[in-house]
Coordinates of C-alpha atoms in Angstrom, one line a residue:
Chain A
M229 CA 270.8 61.7 141.2
S230 CA 272.7 64.0 139.6
A231 CA 276.0 65.1 137.8
V232 CA 278.1 65.4 140.9
V233 CA 277.7 61.8 141.9
E234 CA 279.3 60.9 138.7
R235 CA 283.1 60.7 138.7
P236 CA 285.7 62.1 137.7
R237 CA 284.7 64.3 140.6
G238 CA 286.6 67.8 139.2
L239 CA 288.1 70.8 141.5
A240 CA 284.8 72.3 141.4
W241 CA 282.9 69.3 143.3
F242 CA 285.9 69.2 145.8
Q243 CA 285.8 72.8 146.6
L244 CA 282.1 72.7 146.8
K245 CA 282.0 69.9 149.4
Q246 CA 284.9 72.0 151.2
E247 CA 282.8 75.0 151.4
V248 CA 279.3 73.4 152.3
E249 CA 281.0 71.4 155.1
D250 CA 282.7 74.8 156.7
F251 CA 279.1 76.3 156.4
L252 CA 277.5 73.2 158.6
Y253 CA 280.5 73.2 161.2
M254 CA 280.1 77.0 161.4
E255 CA 276.4 76.7 161.7
A256 CA 276.6 73.9 164.5
D257 CA 278.9 76.4 166.2
L258 CA 276.5 79.0 166.3
L259 CA 274.0 76.7 168.2
D260 CA 276.6 75.7 170.5
Q261 CA 277.6 79.0 171.3
R262 CA 274.2 79.9 171.7
C263 CA 273.8 82.6 169.0
F264 CA 270.3 81.3 168.1
R265 CA 269.2 84.4 166.3
E266 CA 272.3 84.5 164.2
W267 CA 271.3 81.0 163.6
L268 CA 267.9 81.8 162.5
D269 CA 269.4 84.2 160.0
L270 CA 271.0 81.2 158.2
L271 CA 267.2 79.7 157.8
A272 CA 265.4 80.2 154.3
D273 CA 262.2 81.9 154.9
D274 CA 260.4 79.2 153.8
I275 CA 262.5 76.2 155.5
V276 CA 260.9 72.4 156.2
Y277 CA 262.2 71.7 159.4
F278 CA 260.7 68.0 160.2
M279 CA 261.8 65.3 162.2
P280 CA 260.1 61.9 162.1
I281 CA 258.8 59.6 164.7
R282 CA 260.2 56.2 163.8
R283 CA 258.2 52.9 164.3
N284 CA 259.1 49.2 164.7
V285 CA 257.5 47.6 161.2
K286 CA 257.8 44.6 159.7
F287 CA 260.8 43.5 157.2
G288 CA 259.7 45.1 153.7
Q289 CA 257.5 48.0 155.1
H290 CA 260.2 50.1 156.1
A291 CA 259.8 52.4 153.0
E292 CA 256.0 52.8 153.4
K293 CA 255.5 52.7 157.0
E294 CA 258.7 53.3 159.3
N295 CA 259.0 57.0 159.6
T296 CA 255.7 59.2 159.9
R297 CA 255.4 61.6 157.0
Q298 CA 256.0 65.6 156.4
G299 CA 252.9 67.3 155.7
E300 CA 250.9 64.8 157.7
G301 CA 250.0 63.6 160.8
I302 CA 252.3 64.0 164.0
S303 CA 255.9 63.8 164.0
W304 CA 258.5 65.4 166.1
F305 CA 259.2 68.5 164.4
D306 CA 257.4 69.4 161.2
E307 CA 257.5 73.2 161.3
D308 CA 258.4 76.2 159.4
K309 CA 260.6 79.4 160.2
W310 CA 257.8 81.1 162.0
T311 CA 258.0 78.2 164.8
L312 CA 261.7 78.0 164.9
G313 CA 261.5 81.6 165.6
K314 CA 259.2 81.2 168.4
R315 CA 261.5 78.4 169.7
V316 CA 264.1 80.9 169.7
E317 CA 262.0 83.4 171.5
Q318 CA 261.1 81.5 174.1
I319 CA 264.4 80.5 175.0
L320 CA 265.5 84.2 175.0
T321 CA 262.6 84.5 177.9
G322 CA 264.9 83.6 180.5
V323 CA 261.9 82.1 182.0
H324 CA 261.5 78.8 179.9
Y325 CA 262.7 76.7 182.4
A326 CA 263.2 73.5 180.3
E327 CA 266.3 75.4 179.0
E328 CA 267.0 77.8 182.1
P329 CA 269.4 77.2 182.9
L330 CA 270.8 77.0 179.7
S331 CA 271.9 73.2 178.3
R332 CA 275.5 72.5 177.3
V333 CA 275.1 71.3 174.0
T334 CA 277.6 70.3 171.2
H335 CA 276.8 69.1 167.6
M336 CA 279.0 66.7 166.0
V337 CA 278.7 66.6 162.2
S338 CA 279.9 63.8 160.1
N339 CA 279.9 61.6 156.9
V340 CA 279.3 64.7 155.0
R341 CA 278.2 64.1 151.3
L342 CA 277.1 65.7 148.5
L343 CA 273.8 64.3 147.2
D344 CA 272.8 66.5 144.8
V345 CA 274.0 69.9 143.0
T346 CA 271.7 72.1 140.8
P347 CA 272.4 73.3 138.3
S348 CA 276.3 72.4 138.5
A349 CA 279.1 72.4 141.0
E350 CA 280.5 74.8 139.1
D351 CA 277.6 77.2 139.8
P352 CA 275.6 75.8 142.5
A353 CA 272.2 77.3 143.1
E354 CA 271.1 74.3 145.3
V355 CA 273.0 71.7 147.2
T356 CA 271.4 68.4 148.9
V357 CA 273.7 67.6 151.7
G358 CA 273.7 64.4 154.0
C359 CA 275.5 64.1 157.1
R360 CA 275.6 62.0 160.4
F361 CA 274.8 64.1 163.6
L362 CA 275.7 63.2 167.0
V363 CA 273.9 66.0 169.5
Y364 CA 275.3 65.7 172.8
Q365 CA 273.1 67.5 175.8
N366 CA 274.1 68.0 179.2
R367 CA 271.8 69.8 181.6
V368 CA 272.2 71.1 185.0
E369 CA 273.9 68.5 186.8
Y370 CA 273.5 65.2 185.9
E371 CA 271.1 65.3 182.8
N372 CA 272.9 63.9 179.7
Y373 CA 271.3 63.2 176.4
T374 CA 272.7 61.8 173.1
F375 CA 270.9 62.3 170.0
I376 CA 272.4 60.3 166.7
G377 CA 271.0 60.1 163.6
R378 CA 271.2 61.1 160.1
R379 CA 270.2 64.4 158.2
T380 CA 269.8 65.7 154.9
D381 CA 269.7 69.3 154.4
T382 CA 269.1 71.3 151.5
L383 CA 271.4 74.5 151.3
R384 CA 270.2 77.2 149.0
R385 CA 273.3 79.7 147.6
H386 CA 272.7 82.9 149.2
G387 CA 275.3 85.5 148.1
D388 CA 278.4 83.8 149.1
S389 CA 277.1 81.9 151.8
W390 CA 273.8 79.6 152.0
L391 CA 270.6 79.5 153.7
I392 CA 269.0 75.9 154.9
A393 CA 266.1 75.4 152.8
R394 CA 265.0 72.0 154.2
R395 CA 266.4 70.0 157.2
E396 CA 265.5 66.6 157.7
M397 CA 266.6 64.8 161.0
I398 CA 266.1 60.9 161.3
L399 CA 266.9 60.6 165.0
E400 CA 267.5 56.7 165.8
Q401 CA 264.9 56.0 168.3
N402 CA 261.7 54.9 168.5
V403 CA 260.7 56.0 172.0
L404 CA 262.2 59.0 172.6
L405 CA 264.7 58.4 175.3
A406 CA 264.8 62.0 176.6
K407 CA 262.4 64.0 178.5
N408 CA 262.3 66.8 176.1
L409 CA 263.4 67.8 172.8
S410 CA 264.4 71.5 174.0
I411 CA 267.2 71.9 171.6
L412 CA 267.7 72.6 168.0
F413 CA 269.4 70.1 165.5
Chain B
M266 CA 244.4 42.0 200.1
T267 CA 245.7 43.8 202.9
T268 CA 248.9 46.0 203.0
T269 CA 252.0 46.5 205.5
L270 CA 252.7 50.2 204.2
P271 CA 251.3 53.2 206.1
I272 CA 249.3 54.7 203.5
D273 CA 246.9 56.4 206.2
Q274 CA 250.3 58.1 207.7
M275 CA 251.3 58.7 204.2
I276 CA 248.0 60.6 202.8
D277 CA 246.3 62.9 205.0
T278 CA 243.9 64.8 202.7
T279 CA 241.7 66.0 205.8
N280 CA 244.7 68.2 206.8
G281 CA 246.2 68.7 203.1
M282 CA 249.5 66.6 203.4
I283 CA 250.8 63.5 201.3
S284 CA 254.0 62.1 201.8
R285 CA 257.0 62.5 199.4
E286 CA 257.0 58.5 199.8
I287 CA 254.6 57.6 197.6
F288 CA 256.7 59.7 194.5
V289 CA 260.0 58.1 195.1
S290 CA 259.7 54.6 197.2
P291 CA 259.9 51.6 195.2
D292 CA 257.7 50.0 197.9
Y293 CA 255.0 52.0 196.8
H294 CA 255.6 51.7 193.0
R295 CA 255.3 48.0 193.6
E296 CA 252.4 48.2 195.4
E297 CA 250.6 50.6 192.8
L298 CA 251.7 47.8 190.0
E299 CA 250.0 44.9 192.3
K300 CA 246.9 46.8 193.6
L301 CA 246.0 49.4 191.3
F302 CA 247.3 48.6 187.5
T303 CA 245.5 45.3 188.1
R304 CA 242.3 46.3 189.0
A305 CA 241.4 50.2 187.7
W306 CA 240.2 50.5 184.1
L307 CA 243.2 51.6 181.8
F308 CA 243.3 53.5 178.4
V309 CA 244.5 51.1 175.8
G310 CA 243.7 52.7 172.4
H311 CA 241.6 53.9 169.9
E312 CA 239.3 52.1 167.2
S313 CA 240.8 54.2 164.5
Q314 CA 243.8 52.4 165.1
I315 CA 242.7 49.4 164.1
P316 CA 239.7 49.6 161.7
N317 CA 240.0 46.3 160.0
P318 CA 240.2 42.5 160.7
G319 CA 243.6 42.0 161.7
D320 CA 244.7 45.2 162.8
F321 CA 246.7 45.5 166.1
F322 CA 248.3 48.3 167.9
V323 CA 250.7 47.3 170.8
S324 CA 250.1 49.2 173.7
R325 CA 250.6 49.1 177.6
M326 CA 248.9 48.7 180.7
G327 CA 250.9 49.9 183.6
Q328 CA 254.0 47.9 183.4
E329 CA 252.5 45.4 180.8
S330 CA 252.9 45.3 177.2
V331 CA 249.4 44.6 175.9
I332 CA 248.1 43.9 172.0
L333 CA 244.8 45.7 170.9
C334 CA 243.6 43.5 168.1
R335 CA 240.5 43.3 165.9
D336 CA 240.0 39.6 165.0
M337 CA 238.8 38.3 161.9
Q338 CA 235.0 38.3 163.1
G339 CA 235.6 42.2 164.0
K340 CA 235.6 41.9 167.7
V341 CA 238.2 43.5 169.9
H342 CA 240.6 42.1 172.1
V343 CA 243.5 43.2 174.5
F344 CA 246.0 40.6 175.0
L345 CA 248.9 40.4 177.4
N346 CA 251.9 40.5 175.0
S347 CA 253.7 37.1 176.2
C348 CA 253.4 34.1 174.8
R349 CA 252.3 31.4 177.3
H350 CA 255.5 29.1 176.5
R351 CA 258.3 31.1 177.8
G352 CA 257.0 34.7 177.7
M353 CA 258.6 35.8 174.8
K354 CA 256.5 38.9 173.1
V355 CA 254.7 37.6 170.6
C356 CA 254.5 41.0 168.6
R357 CA 257.4 43.5 168.8
Y358 CA 255.7 45.7 165.8
E359 CA 253.6 48.9 166.6
Q360 CA 251.0 48.5 164.5
G361 CA 250.0 46.5 161.7
N362 CA 247.5 43.7 160.3
T363 CA 248.1 40.0 160.8
S364 CA 246.2 36.8 160.7
L365 CA 248.5 35.1 163.1
F366 CA 250.9 36.1 166.2
V367 CA 253.9 34.0 166.0
C368 CA 256.4 33.8 168.8
P369 CA 259.8 34.2 167.6
Y370 CA 261.0 32.0 170.2
H371 CA 259.9 28.1 170.0
S372 CA 257.0 29.7 167.3
W373 CA 253.4 28.9 169.1
S374 CA 251.5 31.0 167.1
Y375 CA 248.0 32.9 168.4
T376 CA 245.1 33.8 166.1
T377 CA 243.8 37.3 166.2
D378 CA 241.2 36.3 168.5
G379 CA 243.8 34.8 170.9
K380 CA 243.6 31.1 170.5
L381 CA 246.7 28.9 170.4
Q382 CA 246.8 27.5 167.1
G383 CA 250.4 26.1 166.1
V384 CA 252.6 24.3 168.5
P385 CA 255.8 22.8 166.6
L386 CA 256.3 19.0 166.8
Y387 CA 252.7 18.9 168.5
R388 CA 251.7 15.3 167.9
V389 CA 255.3 13.8 169.3
L390 CA 255.8 16.0 172.0
Y391 CA 252.5 17.5 173.5
E392 CA 249.9 14.7 172.4
G393 CA 247.5 13.9 175.5
Q394 CA 249.4 16.4 177.5
L395 CA 248.7 20.2 176.3
D396 CA 245.0 21.4 175.7
R397 CA 245.6 24.1 173.4
A398 CA 242.2 25.5 174.5
E399 CA 243.9 26.1 178.0
W400 CA 246.6 28.4 176.6
S401 CA 245.5 31.3 174.7
L402 CA 247.0 34.6 175.0
I403 CA 246.0 35.9 178.4
E404 CA 243.1 38.4 177.6
T405 CA 241.7 41.1 180.1
P406 CA 238.7 39.9 181.2
R407 CA 237.2 43.4 180.7
L408 CA 237.1 45.4 177.9
H409 CA 234.9 48.4 177.2
V410 CA 234.6 50.7 173.8
Y411 CA 233.5 54.0 174.4
K412 CA 233.0 56.6 171.8
S413 CA 235.9 54.5 169.9
T414 CA 238.3 54.5 172.6
V415 CA 239.2 51.1 174.1
W416 CA 239.6 50.8 178.1
A417 CA 240.5 47.5 179.7
S418 CA 240.7 46.2 183.3
W419 CA 242.5 42.8 184.7
D420 CA 240.1 42.8 187.7
P421 CA 236.9 40.5 186.7
D422 CA 234.8 42.0 189.3
A423 CA 235.6 45.5 188.2
P424 CA 232.4 47.4 188.0
D425 CA 231.3 48.1 184.1
F426 CA 233.6 51.2 182.7
M427 CA 230.4 53.4 182.5
T428 CA 229.9 53.2 186.5
Y429 CA 233.5 53.5 186.9
L430 CA 233.3 56.8 184.7
G431 CA 230.5 58.2 186.6
D432 CA 229.7 61.6 186.2
A433 CA 233.2 62.6 184.7
V434 CA 231.8 61.1 181.5
D435 CA 230.2 64.6 181.0
H436 CA 233.6 66.2 180.5
L437 CA 235.4 63.5 178.6
D438 CA 232.6 63.5 176.1
Q439 CA 234.0 66.9 175.5
V440 CA 237.0 65.6 174.2
L441 CA 235.8 62.5 172.2
D442 CA 232.7 64.0 171.0
C443 CA 232.7 65.9 167.3
R444 CA 233.4 69.9 167.7
D445 CA 230.0 69.7 166.2
G446 CA 228.2 67.8 169.4
R447 CA 227.7 64.8 167.3
P448 CA 228.3 61.7 169.8
G449 CA 232.5 60.4 169.0
G450 CA 233.9 60.5 165.5
S451 CA 237.3 61.3 166.7
E452 CA 240.2 59.7 165.3
V453 CA 243.8 59.3 166.3
I454 CA 246.2 61.2 164.0
G455 CA 249.7 60.3 165.7
V456 CA 251.4 59.0 169.2
H457 CA 254.0 60.5 170.9
K458 CA 256.1 58.1 173.1
W459 CA 258.9 59.0 175.4
I460 CA 260.6 58.6 178.5
L461 CA 260.7 61.0 181.7
P462 CA 262.6 60.7 184.5
S463 CA 260.0 61.2 187.0
N464 CA 257.3 59.8 189.1
W465 CA 253.9 59.1 187.0
K466 CA 251.8 60.7 189.4
F467 CA 253.3 64.1 189.1
A468 CA 251.9 64.0 185.2
A469 CA 248.6 63.0 186.3
E470 CA 248.3 65.3 188.9
N471 CA 248.9 67.8 186.7
F472 CA 246.2 67.2 184.3
L473 CA 243.6 66.6 186.9
G474 CA 243.1 70.3 187.9
D475 CA 246.4 72.0 188.9
T476 CA 245.6 74.9 187.0
Y477 CA 248.0 76.6 189.8
H478 CA 250.9 75.3 187.8
N479 CA 250.3 78.2 184.8
P480 CA 253.0 80.6 186.1
S481 CA 255.6 77.8 185.0
H482 CA 254.2 78.5 181.3
R483 CA 255.0 82.1 181.5
S484 CA 257.6 81.9 178.2
V485 CA 254.7 80.5 175.9
D486 CA 252.3 82.9 177.2
M487 CA 254.7 85.5 176.5
I488 CA 255.8 85.1 173.1
G489 CA 252.6 83.4 171.9
I490 CA 251.9 80.1 170.6
G491 CA 248.6 79.4 170.1
P492 CA 246.1 78.8 167.0
S493 CA 246.0 82.9 166.5
A494 CA 249.5 83.6 167.3
R495 CA 250.7 84.4 164.0
A496 CA 248.2 86.9 164.1
G497 CA 250.3 88.5 166.8
Q498 CA 248.1 87.2 169.6
S499 CA 250.0 86.3 173.2
G500 CA 249.4 83.2 175.2
R501 CA 249.5 79.4 174.1
R502 CA 245.7 79.1 173.0
D503 CA 242.7 80.8 172.3
N504 CA 240.6 82.5 174.7
E505 CA 237.3 80.3 173.8
Y506 CA 235.9 80.5 177.4
N507 CA 235.5 84.4 177.7
K508 CA 233.3 85.1 180.3
G509 CA 232.6 81.3 181.4
Q510 CA 232.9 80.3 185.5
H511 CA 236.1 77.9 185.7
V512 CA 235.1 74.7 187.7
W513 CA 237.2 72.5 189.6
V514 CA 235.3 68.8 189.5
S515 CA 236.3 65.7 191.5
F516 CA 234.5 62.6 191.2
P517 CA 234.3 59.8 193.6
Q518 CA 235.8 57.1 191.5
G519 CA 239.3 59.6 191.8
H520 CA 238.7 61.2 188.3
G521 CA 239.3 65.1 188.4
V522 CA 238.7 67.8 185.9
H523 CA 239.1 71.4 184.8
S524 CA 236.0 72.5 183.0
V525 CA 234.7 75.9 182.2
W526 CA 230.8 76.0 182.4
M527 CA 229.5 78.9 180.0
P528 CA 226.7 81.5 180.8
E529 CA 223.4 80.7 179.4
G530 CA 223.4 82.2 175.9
F531 CA 227.0 82.5 175.7
D532 CA 228.4 83.0 172.1
Y533 CA 231.1 82.1 169.8
Q534 CA 234.8 83.6 170.7
P535 CA 236.7 84.3 167.6
S536 CA 239.5 82.0 167.1
Y537 CA 242.1 80.8 164.9
A538 CA 243.1 84.3 163.6
Q539 CA 245.3 83.6 160.9
Y540 CA 242.6 81.5 159.1
P541 CA 239.4 82.5 158.1
E542 CA 238.4 78.8 156.8
V543 CA 239.2 77.2 160.3
D544 CA 237.4 79.9 162.3
E545 CA 234.6 79.5 159.9
Y546 CA 234.4 76.1 160.7
F547 CA 234.7 76.1 164.4
R548 CA 231.9 78.7 164.2
H549 CA 229.8 76.4 162.6
C550 CA 230.5 73.9 164.8
F551 CA 229.8 75.8 167.9
H552 CA 226.3 76.9 166.5
E553 CA 225.8 73.1 165.8
R554 CA 227.1 71.6 169.1
K555 CA 224.9 74.1 171.3
T556 CA 221.9 73.2 169.1
R557 CA 222.4 69.4 169.3
L558 CA 223.3 69.7 173.2
G559 CA 221.1 72.5 174.9
D560 CA 222.6 73.1 178.4
K561 CA 225.0 70.6 178.0
A562 CA 226.9 72.7 175.7
R563 CA 227.7 75.2 178.3
I564 CA 230.1 72.5 179.5
M565 CA 233.8 73.4 177.9
P566 CA 236.9 71.3 178.6
F567 CA 240.4 72.0 179.6
T568 CA 242.3 69.0 181.0
G569 CA 241.2 66.2 183.2
N570 CA 242.5 63.0 184.7
L571 CA 240.6 59.7 184.6
F572 CA 241.9 57.5 187.4
P573 CA 244.6 56.6 187.7
N574 CA 246.9 57.4 184.8
V575 CA 244.8 59.0 182.0
S576 CA 245.1 62.3 181.3
Y577 CA 243.4 64.9 178.7
H578 CA 243.4 67.8 176.9
G579 CA 240.0 68.8 175.6
R580 CA 240.2 71.5 173.3
Q581 CA 243.5 73.3 172.3
P582 CA 245.1 70.9 172.0
R583 CA 242.9 67.8 172.2
G584 CA 244.2 64.1 173.0
L585 CA 244.4 61.6 175.6
C586 CA 247.6 60.9 177.7
V587 CA 248.8 58.1 179.3
W588 CA 251.6 57.8 181.9
H589 CA 253.3 54.0 182.6
P590 CA 255.0 53.7 185.3
H591 CA 258.6 52.3 185.0
S592 CA 260.0 52.6 188.1
P593 CA 259.0 55.0 191.0
T594 CA 261.3 57.6 189.2
E595 CA 260.7 57.0 185.8
T596 CA 257.6 56.9 183.3
E597 CA 257.1 56.4 179.9
A598 CA 254.4 58.7 178.3
W599 CA 252.1 58.2 175.4
R600 CA 250.4 61.0 173.8
F601 CA 247.5 60.1 171.1
F602 CA 246.4 63.0 169.4
L603 CA 242.8 63.6 168.4
V604 CA 240.7 65.5 165.9
D605 CA 237.4 64.9 164.3
A606 CA 237.9 62.2 161.7
D607 CA 235.5 64.2 159.2
A608 CA 237.1 67.8 159.6
P609 CA 238.2 69.4 156.8
A610 CA 242.1 68.8 155.6
M611 CA 242.6 72.5 156.5
V612 CA 241.4 72.2 159.9
K613 CA 243.3 69.1 160.5
D614 CA 246.6 70.7 159.5
V615 CA 246.2 73.8 161.4
L616 CA 245.5 71.5 164.8
R617 CA 248.0 69.3 164.2
R618 CA 250.6 72.0 163.7
F619 CA 249.4 73.7 166.9
Y620 CA 249.6 70.3 168.4
M621 CA 253.1 69.4 167.7
R622 CA 254.4 73.1 168.7
Y623 CA 252.5 72.6 172.1
S624 CA 252.8 69.5 173.3
G625 CA 255.0 66.6 174.3
P626 CA 258.9 66.8 174.6
A627 CA 259.2 68.7 171.6
G628 CA 256.1 71.0 172.4
M629 CA 256.9 74.4 173.8
T630 CA 254.3 74.3 176.6
E631 CA 254.6 70.8 178.0
Q632 CA 259.0 71.0 177.9
D633 CA 258.2 72.9 181.1
D634 CA 256.6 70.6 182.4
M635 CA 258.8 67.8 181.9
E636 CA 261.2 69.8 183.6
N637 CA 259.1 70.6 186.9
W638 CA 258.2 66.7 187.1
L639 CA 261.9 65.8 186.9
Y640 CA 263.6 67.7 189.5
A641 CA 260.5 67.8 191.7
T642 CA 260.8 63.7 191.7
A643 CA 264.8 64.3 191.9
A644 CA 264.8 66.7 195.1
S645 CA 262.3 64.4 196.5
S646 CA 264.2 61.5 197.1
G647 CA 266.6 62.0 199.7
P648 CA 266.0 60.9 203.6
I649 CA 265.6 64.3 204.7
A650 CA 263.5 65.5 201.9
R651 CA 261.2 62.4 202.7
R652 CA 260.5 63.3 205.9
Y653 CA 258.6 66.5 204.9
P654 CA 255.4 65.9 203.3
F655 CA 254.2 67.9 200.4
N656 CA 251.2 70.7 200.9
Y657 CA 248.0 70.0 199.5
Q658 CA 246.0 72.5 201.6
Q659 CA 244.9 74.7 198.7
S660 CA 241.6 75.8 199.0
L661 CA 241.0 73.2 201.4
G662 CA 237.0 72.4 201.9
A663 CA 235.9 75.0 199.3
F664 CA 233.9 73.5 197.2
K665 CA 230.3 72.7 196.4
R666 CA 228.7 69.1 195.9
N667 CA 226.4 68.8 192.2
D668 CA 226.5 72.8 191.6
P669 CA 226.3 73.7 188.9
L670 CA 227.2 70.1 187.8
P671 CA 227.7 66.7 189.2
G672 CA 230.6 66.3 191.6
D673 CA 232.2 68.3 194.2
V674 CA 232.6 71.6 192.0
S675 CA 235.1 74.4 193.0
T676 CA 235.1 77.9 191.3
Q677 CA 238.4 78.6 192.4
I678 CA 241.8 77.1 191.7
T679 CA 241.8 74.2 194.2
E680 CA 243.8 71.2 195.2
Q681 CA 240.4 69.3 196.1
N682 CA 240.8 67.2 193.0
A683 CA 244.2 66.3 194.2
R684 CA 243.3 65.2 197.7
N685 CA 240.1 63.3 196.1
Y686 CA 242.6 61.3 193.7
Y687 CA 245.0 60.4 196.5
D688 CA 241.9 59.3 199.0
V689 CA 240.9 56.8 196.0
Y690 CA 244.2 56.0 195.6
A691 CA 244.9 55.2 199.2
R692 CA 242.0 52.6 199.1
Y693 CA 243.4 50.7 196.1
L694 CA 246.4 50.4 198.0
K695 CA 244.8 49.4 201.0
G696 CA 242.6 46.8 198.7
D697 CA 239.6 47.9 199.1
G698 CA 236.4 46.4 197.3
W699 CA 234.5 48.1 194.6
D700 CA 232.1 50.1 196.6
S701 CA 234.8 51.8 198.3
L702 CA 237.0 52.5 195.4
L703 CA 233.6 53.9 193.7
G704 CA 233.5 56.3 196.6
R705 CA 230.1 55.0 197.7
G706 CA 229.1 55.6 201.2
D707 CA 232.1 57.7 201.9
A708 CA 232.2 59.6 205.1
V709 CA 235.2 61.5 204.4
R710 CA 233.3 63.1 201.6
V711 CA 231.9 66.1 203.1
A712 CA 230.9 69.3 201.3
A713 CA 232.0 72.4 202.8
E714 CA 228.9 74.2 202.7

């Protein structure tokens, strides 16, 4: 991988990790606070937002066949900023009945790790971050969904903040155990 | 086969009333599994999923797990996915290639044509008792491959698939044929599987011809998510059928479709506005298709449902959906997305992106359907709610027979397709013979003229 996983880790590395964590928590909070437009502003114009469908495959075939691939065939999500913008726009119509009334959602983000930093922790232009997510959705009265999985984000330096340039979400389910994926991850 | 359930009291299509019981009651769910899903022709999969000998795709027929498999000789089979010894699933991978299905429990193994091959310690424990030839995997007695789609029935007496399909074939062809009118040629580019907490018939009915639910998709129509939405067009698909006569057609076998009968000499409507290459491709296909099909090219598809649980979208988007009941109030939905196998990569890419944003649990259009089906099921479950039937009186009697297309044709939005569907449904639950299930000699089906 990269220089940052090598030890010893310097102060810059820990500062960067803290900064990235703060960014991810702030971002999650925007979604949970239903600040959808503000959330969109955190996405790079060329963002790739990808959630594969996961299949039950034979031992030894996981790397090759377990997940559907970005850029081909059908996944749960394989989209760009325009489509994500449409998702937000749809919620804001007030007649998107799958989110009207709005769901109650909490995004938990944990196990945050810096996987790659370029060019350096001292002067980071792009950071690849791994984390786990637990997204709890409660809807209307009795609907409850828990989405748990792994996420890999690529963050791009943007002034004193970041833009999300890539988000890959690996949901730990095969048959989707929910009627909808009407929330943002 | 007879039933003790008061089906005729539950389903009154003459007056347009259908009890909520059939959507929520465990008794009807059980009866459906016993009498309907064991007899009707069901969609199992697509040949593009199993191109080579030894290829398999695990599918479902109603409540049962089945294996769609191409044997070493190239023949297609559908087997019950359950070992003959103690019932363990012999395959828990979704798709792959194998020469043997080995049961994890006691290691009985079966070849790709279903034959029991390996029985551990056979000589010592079974010699002279177990006749292996008698203990093959259980295979559907009926199987038919139509334009690469694989269909099966558990009823050895079922009519052949083409009779079962009847005149609905002209509409299904618009889903399965190449966009330029060559027969067949589709491929599956992905499968969605998800669970929805609603009765499966809400979903089937939705595709059967319930155009009346259009307002529930207002949000996508407002914001525009169609293939030309990036160029600023509203709506959830292109307006390909400008000037066409919408038709809602029901068939004696229980199928129902919503298609469009285009006027003579109709022309291509520009589509895929942001993608000139794709627009050009579809323009080319359009003219090829007209040349190839002649008058039949005037049929253009929206949606349909082939009795009982196979729904389709014909063009934008394009695919087959299967609604597998888990319980009266829970359904496992599978969607198979289709493109022309030989379409250019750019076309396939634009289509798959559109399919994903339109369809299924992550699809902006269909999320609203799922919300409706869930709460319609939930709000129909109580004893008070169940006293009051659903209303199916829309456009009662307003259809013509075989004009301008074969079948009972309405030119206005109608629930005739649903009334017909539940007539046929009732016959299955009453255990009628195939003549009745195919709608032959049917006194109820009176044209409105």
